[in-house]
mmCIF file of C-alpha atoms in Angstrom:
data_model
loop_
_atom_site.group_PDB
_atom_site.id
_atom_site.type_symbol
_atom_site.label_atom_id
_atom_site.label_comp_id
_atom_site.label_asym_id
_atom_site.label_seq_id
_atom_site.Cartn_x
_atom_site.Cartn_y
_atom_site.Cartn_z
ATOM 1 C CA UNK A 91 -16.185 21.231 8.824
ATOM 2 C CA UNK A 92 -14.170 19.234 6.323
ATOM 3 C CA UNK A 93 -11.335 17.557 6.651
ATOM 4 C CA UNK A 94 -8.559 19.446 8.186
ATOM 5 C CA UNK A 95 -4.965 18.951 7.561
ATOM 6 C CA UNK A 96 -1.196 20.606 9.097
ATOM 7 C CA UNK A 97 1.281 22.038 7.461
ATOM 8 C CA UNK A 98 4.760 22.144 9.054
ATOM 9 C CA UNK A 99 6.784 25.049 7.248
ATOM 10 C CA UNK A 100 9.532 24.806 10.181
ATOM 11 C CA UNK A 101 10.480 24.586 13.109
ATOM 12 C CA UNK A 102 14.329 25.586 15.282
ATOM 13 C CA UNK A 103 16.783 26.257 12.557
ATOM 14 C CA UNK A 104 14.540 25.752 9.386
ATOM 15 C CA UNK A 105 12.093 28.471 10.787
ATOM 16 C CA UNK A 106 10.401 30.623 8.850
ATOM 17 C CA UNK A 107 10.640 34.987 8.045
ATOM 18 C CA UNK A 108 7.612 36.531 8.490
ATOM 19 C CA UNK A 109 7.089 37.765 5.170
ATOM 20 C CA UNK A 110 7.663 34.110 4.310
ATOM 21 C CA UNK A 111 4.876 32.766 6.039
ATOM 22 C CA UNK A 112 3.018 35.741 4.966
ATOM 23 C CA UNK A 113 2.897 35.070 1.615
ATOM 24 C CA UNK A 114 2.272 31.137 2.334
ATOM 25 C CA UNK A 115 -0.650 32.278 3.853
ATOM 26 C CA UNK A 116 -2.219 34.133 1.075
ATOM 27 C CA UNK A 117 -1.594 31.321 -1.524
ATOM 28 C CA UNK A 118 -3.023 28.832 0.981
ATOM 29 C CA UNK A 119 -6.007 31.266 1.328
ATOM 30 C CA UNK A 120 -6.819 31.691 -2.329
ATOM 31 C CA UNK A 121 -5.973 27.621 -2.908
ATOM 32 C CA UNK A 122 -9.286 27.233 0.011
ATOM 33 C CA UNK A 123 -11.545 29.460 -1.277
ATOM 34 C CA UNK A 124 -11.628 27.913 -4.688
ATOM 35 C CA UNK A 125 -11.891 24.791 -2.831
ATOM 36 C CA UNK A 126 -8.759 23.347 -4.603
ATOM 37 C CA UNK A 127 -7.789 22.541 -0.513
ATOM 38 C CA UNK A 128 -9.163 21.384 2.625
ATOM 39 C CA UNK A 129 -9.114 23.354 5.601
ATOM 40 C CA UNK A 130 -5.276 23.789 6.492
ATOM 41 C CA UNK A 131 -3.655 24.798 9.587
ATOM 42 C CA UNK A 132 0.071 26.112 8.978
ATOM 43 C CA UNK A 133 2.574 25.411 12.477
ATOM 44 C CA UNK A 134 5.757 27.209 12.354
ATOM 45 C CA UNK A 135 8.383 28.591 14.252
ATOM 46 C CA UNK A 136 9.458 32.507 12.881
ATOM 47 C CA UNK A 137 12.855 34.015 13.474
ATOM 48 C CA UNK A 138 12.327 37.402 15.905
ATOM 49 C CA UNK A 139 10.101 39.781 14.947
ATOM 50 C CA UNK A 140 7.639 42.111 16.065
ATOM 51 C CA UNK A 141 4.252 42.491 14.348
ATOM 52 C CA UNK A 142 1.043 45.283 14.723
ATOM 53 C CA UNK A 143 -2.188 44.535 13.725
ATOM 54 C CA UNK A 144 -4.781 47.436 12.470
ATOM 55 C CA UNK A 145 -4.925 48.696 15.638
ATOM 56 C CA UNK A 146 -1.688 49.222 17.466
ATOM 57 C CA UNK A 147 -0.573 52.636 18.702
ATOM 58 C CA UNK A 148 2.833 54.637 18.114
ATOM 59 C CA UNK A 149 3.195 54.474 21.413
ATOM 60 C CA UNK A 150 2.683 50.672 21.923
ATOM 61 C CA UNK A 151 5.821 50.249 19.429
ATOM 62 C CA UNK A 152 9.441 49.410 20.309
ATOM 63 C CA UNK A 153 11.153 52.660 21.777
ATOM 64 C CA UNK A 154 14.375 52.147 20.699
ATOM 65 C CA UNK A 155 12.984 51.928 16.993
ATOM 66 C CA UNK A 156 13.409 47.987 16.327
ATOM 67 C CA UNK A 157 11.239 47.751 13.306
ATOM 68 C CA UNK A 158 7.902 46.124 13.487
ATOM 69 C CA UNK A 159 5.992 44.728 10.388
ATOM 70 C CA UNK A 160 2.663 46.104 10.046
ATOM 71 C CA UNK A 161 -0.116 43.218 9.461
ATOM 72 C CA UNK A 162 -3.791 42.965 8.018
ATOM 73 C CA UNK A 163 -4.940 40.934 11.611
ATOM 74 C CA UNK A 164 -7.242 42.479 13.987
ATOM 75 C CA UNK A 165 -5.352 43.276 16.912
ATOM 76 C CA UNK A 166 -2.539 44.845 18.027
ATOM 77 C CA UNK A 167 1.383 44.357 18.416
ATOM 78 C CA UNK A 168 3.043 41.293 20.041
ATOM 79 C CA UNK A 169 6.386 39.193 19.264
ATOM 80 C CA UNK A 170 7.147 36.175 17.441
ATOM 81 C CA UNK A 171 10.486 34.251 17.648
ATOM 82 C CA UNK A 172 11.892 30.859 18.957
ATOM 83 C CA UNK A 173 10.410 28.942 21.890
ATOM 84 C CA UNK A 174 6.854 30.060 20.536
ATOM 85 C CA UNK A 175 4.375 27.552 18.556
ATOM 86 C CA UNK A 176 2.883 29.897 15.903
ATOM 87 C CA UNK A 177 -0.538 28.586 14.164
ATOM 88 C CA UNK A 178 -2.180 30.147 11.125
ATOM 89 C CA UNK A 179 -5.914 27.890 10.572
ATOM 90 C CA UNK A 180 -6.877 29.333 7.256
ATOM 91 C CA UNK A 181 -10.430 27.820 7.459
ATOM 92 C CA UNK A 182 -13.436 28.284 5.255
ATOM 93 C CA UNK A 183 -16.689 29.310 7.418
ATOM 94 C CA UNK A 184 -20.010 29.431 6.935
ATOM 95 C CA UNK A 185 -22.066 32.302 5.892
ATOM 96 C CA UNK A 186 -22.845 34.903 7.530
ATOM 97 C CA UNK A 187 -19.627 34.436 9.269
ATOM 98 C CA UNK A 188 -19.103 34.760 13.053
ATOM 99 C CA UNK A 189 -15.490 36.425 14.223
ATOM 100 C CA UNK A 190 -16.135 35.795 17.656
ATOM 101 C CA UNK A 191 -16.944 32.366 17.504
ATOM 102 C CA UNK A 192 -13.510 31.237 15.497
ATOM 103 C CA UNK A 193 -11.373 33.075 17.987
ATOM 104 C CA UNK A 194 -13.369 31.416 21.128
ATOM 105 C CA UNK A 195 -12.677 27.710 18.900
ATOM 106 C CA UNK A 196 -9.505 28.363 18.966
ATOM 107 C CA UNK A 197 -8.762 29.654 22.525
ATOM 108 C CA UNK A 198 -10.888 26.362 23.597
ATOM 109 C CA UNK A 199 -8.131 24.250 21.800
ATOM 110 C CA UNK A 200 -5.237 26.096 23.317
ATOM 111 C CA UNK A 201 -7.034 25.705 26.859
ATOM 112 C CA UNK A 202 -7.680 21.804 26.088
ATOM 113 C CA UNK A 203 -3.570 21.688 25.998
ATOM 114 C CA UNK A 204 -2.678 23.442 28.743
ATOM 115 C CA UNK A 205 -4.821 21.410 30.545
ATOM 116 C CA UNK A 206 -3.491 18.223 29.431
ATOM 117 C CA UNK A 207 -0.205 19.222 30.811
ATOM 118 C CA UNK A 208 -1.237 20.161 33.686
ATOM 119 C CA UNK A 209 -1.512 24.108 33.890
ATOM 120 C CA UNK A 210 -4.663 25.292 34.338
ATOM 121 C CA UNK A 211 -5.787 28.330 31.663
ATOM 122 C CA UNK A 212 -8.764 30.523 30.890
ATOM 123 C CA UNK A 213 -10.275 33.249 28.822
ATOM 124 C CA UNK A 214 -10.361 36.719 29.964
ATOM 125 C CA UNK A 215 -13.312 38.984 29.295
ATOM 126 C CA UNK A 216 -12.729 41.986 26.746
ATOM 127 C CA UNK A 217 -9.431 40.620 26.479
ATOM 128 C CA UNK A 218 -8.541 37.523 23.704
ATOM 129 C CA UNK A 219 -6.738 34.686 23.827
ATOM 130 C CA UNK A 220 -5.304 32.545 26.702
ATOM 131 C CA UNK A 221 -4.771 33.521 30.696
ATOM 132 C CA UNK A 222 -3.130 32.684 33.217
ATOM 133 C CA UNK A 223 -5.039 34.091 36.352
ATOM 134 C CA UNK A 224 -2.969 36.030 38.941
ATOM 135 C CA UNK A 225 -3.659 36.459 42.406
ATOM 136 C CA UNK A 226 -6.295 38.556 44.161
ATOM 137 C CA UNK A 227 -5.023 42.150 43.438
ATOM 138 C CA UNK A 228 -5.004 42.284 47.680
ATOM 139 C CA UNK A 229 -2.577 39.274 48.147
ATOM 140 C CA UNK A 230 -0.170 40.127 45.485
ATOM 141 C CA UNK A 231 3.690 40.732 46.614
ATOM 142 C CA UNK A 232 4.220 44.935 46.635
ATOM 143 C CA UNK A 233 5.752 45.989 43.507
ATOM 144 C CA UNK A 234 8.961 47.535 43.517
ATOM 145 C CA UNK A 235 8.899 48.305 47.490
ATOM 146 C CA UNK A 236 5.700 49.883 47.112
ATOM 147 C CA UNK A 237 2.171 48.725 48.775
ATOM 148 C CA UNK A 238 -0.348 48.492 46.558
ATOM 149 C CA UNK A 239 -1.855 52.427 47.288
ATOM 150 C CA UNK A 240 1.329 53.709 46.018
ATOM 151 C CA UNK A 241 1.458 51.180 42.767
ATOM 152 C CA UNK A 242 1.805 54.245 39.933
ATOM 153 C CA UNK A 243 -0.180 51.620 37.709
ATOM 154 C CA UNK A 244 -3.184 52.598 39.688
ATOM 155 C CA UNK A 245 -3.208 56.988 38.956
ATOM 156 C CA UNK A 246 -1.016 57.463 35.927
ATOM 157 C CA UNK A 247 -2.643 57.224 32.647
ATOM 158 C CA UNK A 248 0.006 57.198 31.034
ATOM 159 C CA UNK A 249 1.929 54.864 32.997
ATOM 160 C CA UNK A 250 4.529 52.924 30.867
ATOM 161 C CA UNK A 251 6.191 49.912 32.117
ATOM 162 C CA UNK A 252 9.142 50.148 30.005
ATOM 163 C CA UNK A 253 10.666 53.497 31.707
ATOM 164 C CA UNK A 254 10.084 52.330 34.846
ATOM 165 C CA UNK A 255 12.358 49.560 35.506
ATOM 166 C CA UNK A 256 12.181 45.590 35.103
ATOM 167 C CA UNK A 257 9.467 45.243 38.362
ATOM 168 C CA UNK A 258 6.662 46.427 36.143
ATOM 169 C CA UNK A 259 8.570 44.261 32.620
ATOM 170 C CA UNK A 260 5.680 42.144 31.089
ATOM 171 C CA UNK A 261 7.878 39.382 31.324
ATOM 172 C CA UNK A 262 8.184 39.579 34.898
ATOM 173 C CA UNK A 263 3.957 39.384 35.643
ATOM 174 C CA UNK A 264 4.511 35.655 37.275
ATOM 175 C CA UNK A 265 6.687 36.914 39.576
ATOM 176 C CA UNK A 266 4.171 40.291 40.492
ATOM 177 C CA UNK A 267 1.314 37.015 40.486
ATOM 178 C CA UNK A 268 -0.552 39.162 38.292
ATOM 179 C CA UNK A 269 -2.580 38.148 34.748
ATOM 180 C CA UNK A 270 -0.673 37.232 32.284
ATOM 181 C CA UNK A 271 -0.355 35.875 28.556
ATOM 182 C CA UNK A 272 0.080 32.667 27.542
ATOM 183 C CA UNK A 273 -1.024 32.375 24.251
ATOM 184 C CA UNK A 274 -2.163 35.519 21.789
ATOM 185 C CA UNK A 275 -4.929 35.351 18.953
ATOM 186 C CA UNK A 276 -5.017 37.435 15.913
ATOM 187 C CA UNK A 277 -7.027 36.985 12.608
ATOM 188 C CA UNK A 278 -8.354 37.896 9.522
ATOM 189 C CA UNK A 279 -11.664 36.743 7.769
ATOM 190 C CA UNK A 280 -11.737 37.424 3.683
ATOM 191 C CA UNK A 281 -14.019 36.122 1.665
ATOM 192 C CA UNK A 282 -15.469 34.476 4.307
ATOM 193 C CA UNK A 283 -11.601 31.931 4.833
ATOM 194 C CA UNK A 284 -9.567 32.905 7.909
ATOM 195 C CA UNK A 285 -5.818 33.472 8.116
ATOM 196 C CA UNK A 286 -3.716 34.938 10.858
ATOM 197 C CA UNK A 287 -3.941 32.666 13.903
ATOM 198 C CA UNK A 288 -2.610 32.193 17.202
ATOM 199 C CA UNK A 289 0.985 32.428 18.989
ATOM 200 C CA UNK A 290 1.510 29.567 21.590
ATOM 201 C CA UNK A 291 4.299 30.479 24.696
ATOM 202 C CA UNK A 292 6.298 27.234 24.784
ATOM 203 C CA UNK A 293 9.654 28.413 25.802
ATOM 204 C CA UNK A 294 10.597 31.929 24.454
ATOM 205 C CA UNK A 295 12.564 34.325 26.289
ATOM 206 C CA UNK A 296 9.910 36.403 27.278
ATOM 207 C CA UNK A 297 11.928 39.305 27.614
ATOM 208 C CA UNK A 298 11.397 40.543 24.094
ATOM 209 C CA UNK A 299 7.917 41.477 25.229
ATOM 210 C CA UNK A 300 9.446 43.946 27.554
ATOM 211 C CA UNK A 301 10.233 46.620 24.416
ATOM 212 C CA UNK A 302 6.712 47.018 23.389
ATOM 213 C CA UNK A 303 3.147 46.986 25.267
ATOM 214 C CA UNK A 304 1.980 43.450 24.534
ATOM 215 C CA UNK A 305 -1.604 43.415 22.334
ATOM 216 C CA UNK A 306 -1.775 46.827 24.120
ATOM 217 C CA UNK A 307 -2.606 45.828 27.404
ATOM 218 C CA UNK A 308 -0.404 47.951 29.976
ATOM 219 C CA UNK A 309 -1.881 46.249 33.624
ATOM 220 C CA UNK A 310 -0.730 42.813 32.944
ATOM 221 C CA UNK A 311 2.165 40.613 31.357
ATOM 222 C CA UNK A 312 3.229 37.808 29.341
ATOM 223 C CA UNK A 313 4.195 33.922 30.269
ATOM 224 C CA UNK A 314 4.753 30.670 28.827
ATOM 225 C CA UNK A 315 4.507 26.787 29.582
ATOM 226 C CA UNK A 316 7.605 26.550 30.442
ATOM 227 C CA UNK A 317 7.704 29.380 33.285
ATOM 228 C CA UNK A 318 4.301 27.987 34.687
ATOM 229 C CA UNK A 319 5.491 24.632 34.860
ATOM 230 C CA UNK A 320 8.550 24.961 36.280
ATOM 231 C CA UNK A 321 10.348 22.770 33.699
ATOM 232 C CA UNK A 322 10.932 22.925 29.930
ATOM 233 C CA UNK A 323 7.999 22.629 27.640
ATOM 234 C CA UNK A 324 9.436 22.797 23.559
ATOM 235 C CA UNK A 325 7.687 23.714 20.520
ATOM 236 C CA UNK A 326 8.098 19.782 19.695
ATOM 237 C CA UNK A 327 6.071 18.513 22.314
ATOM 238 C CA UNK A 328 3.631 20.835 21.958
ATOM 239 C CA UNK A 329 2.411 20.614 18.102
ATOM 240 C CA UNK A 330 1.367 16.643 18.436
ATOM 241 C CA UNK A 331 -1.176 18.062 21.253
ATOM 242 C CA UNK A 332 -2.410 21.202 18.852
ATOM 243 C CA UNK A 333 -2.879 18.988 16.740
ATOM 244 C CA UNK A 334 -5.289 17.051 18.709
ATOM 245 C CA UNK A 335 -6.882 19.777 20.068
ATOM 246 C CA UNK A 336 -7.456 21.664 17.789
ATOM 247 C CA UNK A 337 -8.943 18.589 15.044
ATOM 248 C CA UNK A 338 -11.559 17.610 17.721
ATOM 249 C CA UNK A 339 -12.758 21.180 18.516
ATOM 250 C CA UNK A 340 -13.100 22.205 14.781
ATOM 251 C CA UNK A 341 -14.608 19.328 13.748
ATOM 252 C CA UNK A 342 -17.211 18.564 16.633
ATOM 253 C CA UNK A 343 -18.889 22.234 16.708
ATOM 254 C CA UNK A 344 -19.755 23.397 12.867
ATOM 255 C CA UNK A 345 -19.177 27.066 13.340
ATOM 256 C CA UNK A 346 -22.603 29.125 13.157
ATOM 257 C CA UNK A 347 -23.742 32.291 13.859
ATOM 258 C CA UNK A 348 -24.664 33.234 17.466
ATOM 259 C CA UNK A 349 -28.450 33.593 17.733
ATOM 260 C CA UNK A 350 -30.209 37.218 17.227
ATOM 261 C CA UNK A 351 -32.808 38.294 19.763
ATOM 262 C CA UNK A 352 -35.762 39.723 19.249
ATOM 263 C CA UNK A 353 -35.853 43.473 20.275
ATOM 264 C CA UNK A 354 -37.941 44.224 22.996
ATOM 265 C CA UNK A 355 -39.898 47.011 24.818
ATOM 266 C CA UNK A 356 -37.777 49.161 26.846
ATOM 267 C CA UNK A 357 -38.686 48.639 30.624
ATOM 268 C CA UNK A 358 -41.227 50.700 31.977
#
């Protein structure tokens, strides 16, 4: 890896529109792959908004209409907005390039700073980015009055938990002691340079989650560092140990393509 730098474009009042940012990225992107830059991360702060990547669904979007800006990430819709560290590593990679790999980099760096304040984090399979683990489905409080045989979550396909009251919210998933969100990853490789990034729960109010069905996932929630903590964690204390984090995982593991095996001779 070469050298990599940060970018603050702002943070609190001086933070950034989307589109903004957006467009930073691109000119960033182009300014790396002619090698006219080192590898740059961009940290932020954007006003509300609500963003889909390719693969969101009508009926993962806002019901009361809010508009949502469509994206060119992988993924599908979340929130940005205050409380929340927002990271765009526009990276050059080596050929052929490895998608999987970058994401799993950078949920490694997020998990190296929840862990140095003291919250324990981890990945989730099938699912990106960074978890907090609820209880076992068995010990978890009844939702709503209801044991867990009756939990509607369980028959309805359909089920959506924002027509059926603020015991199945996204937000409220600490409370239920059920998985939940802490931090959500969603990029883009052209040309073989990354942009997009991850979103880091500092302190937002969670509750904007509620009007959508965050990255998709309808049988868990959202947090933040803050609400697993039990006291306030800001955006400023957080960026010194992103930072950190994420310098010494980029830079100690060049990024390479996971190993193809052989094909073999179907069992007998």
């Amino acid at each position: 890896m070469t050298e990599l730098r940060f970018v603050h474009l702002g943070f609190g009042a001086d933070a950034v529109e989307y589109q903004q940012a957006w467009q930073e990225q691109r000119t960033v992107h182009a300014a790396r792959f002619a090698d006219e830059i080192p590898d740059t991360c961009l940290l932020l702060e954007h006003p509300a908004v609500y963003t889909a990547g390719r693969r969101t669904e009508d009926s993962e979007r806002p019901l009361d209409g809010t508009p949502v800006i469509d994206v060119d990430r992988g993924g599908k819709i979340t929130w940005h907005g205050p409380g929340q560290l927002v990271g765009y590593p526009i990276l050059k990679l080596p050929r052929p390039v490895d998608v999987i790999a970058h994401v799993r980099r950078l949920e490694e760096a997020l998990i190296r700073v929840c862990a140095e304040l003291g919250l324990e984090t981890t990945r989730v399979e099938g699912r990106s980015g960074v978890w907090v683990l609820g209880d076992p489905v068995e010990t978890r409080p009844a939702v709503g009055g209801l044991s867990l045989d009756f939990d509607p979550r369980l028959t309805d396909e359909e089920f959506d938990p924002r027509l059926n009251g603020p015991e199945y919210a996204p937000s409220n998933a600490g409370q239920r002691r059920e998985d939940r969100k802490l931090a959500a990853i969603g990029i883009r490789i052209a040309k073989g340079v990354t942009m997009h990034g991850f979103s880091f729960n500092c302190d937002p109010d969670n509750t904007w989650f509620d009007r959508i069905v965050p990255c998709g996932i309808r049988d868990a929630g959202v947090t933040s560092l803050s609400n697993e903590l039990g006291r306030r964690v800001t955006v400023a204390e957080v960026i010194p140990l992103v930072e950190k984090h994420l310098r010494e995982v980029l830079s100690a593991d060049e990024p390479r393509p996971r190993a193809v095996e052989p094909a073999t001779a179907a069992a007998e």
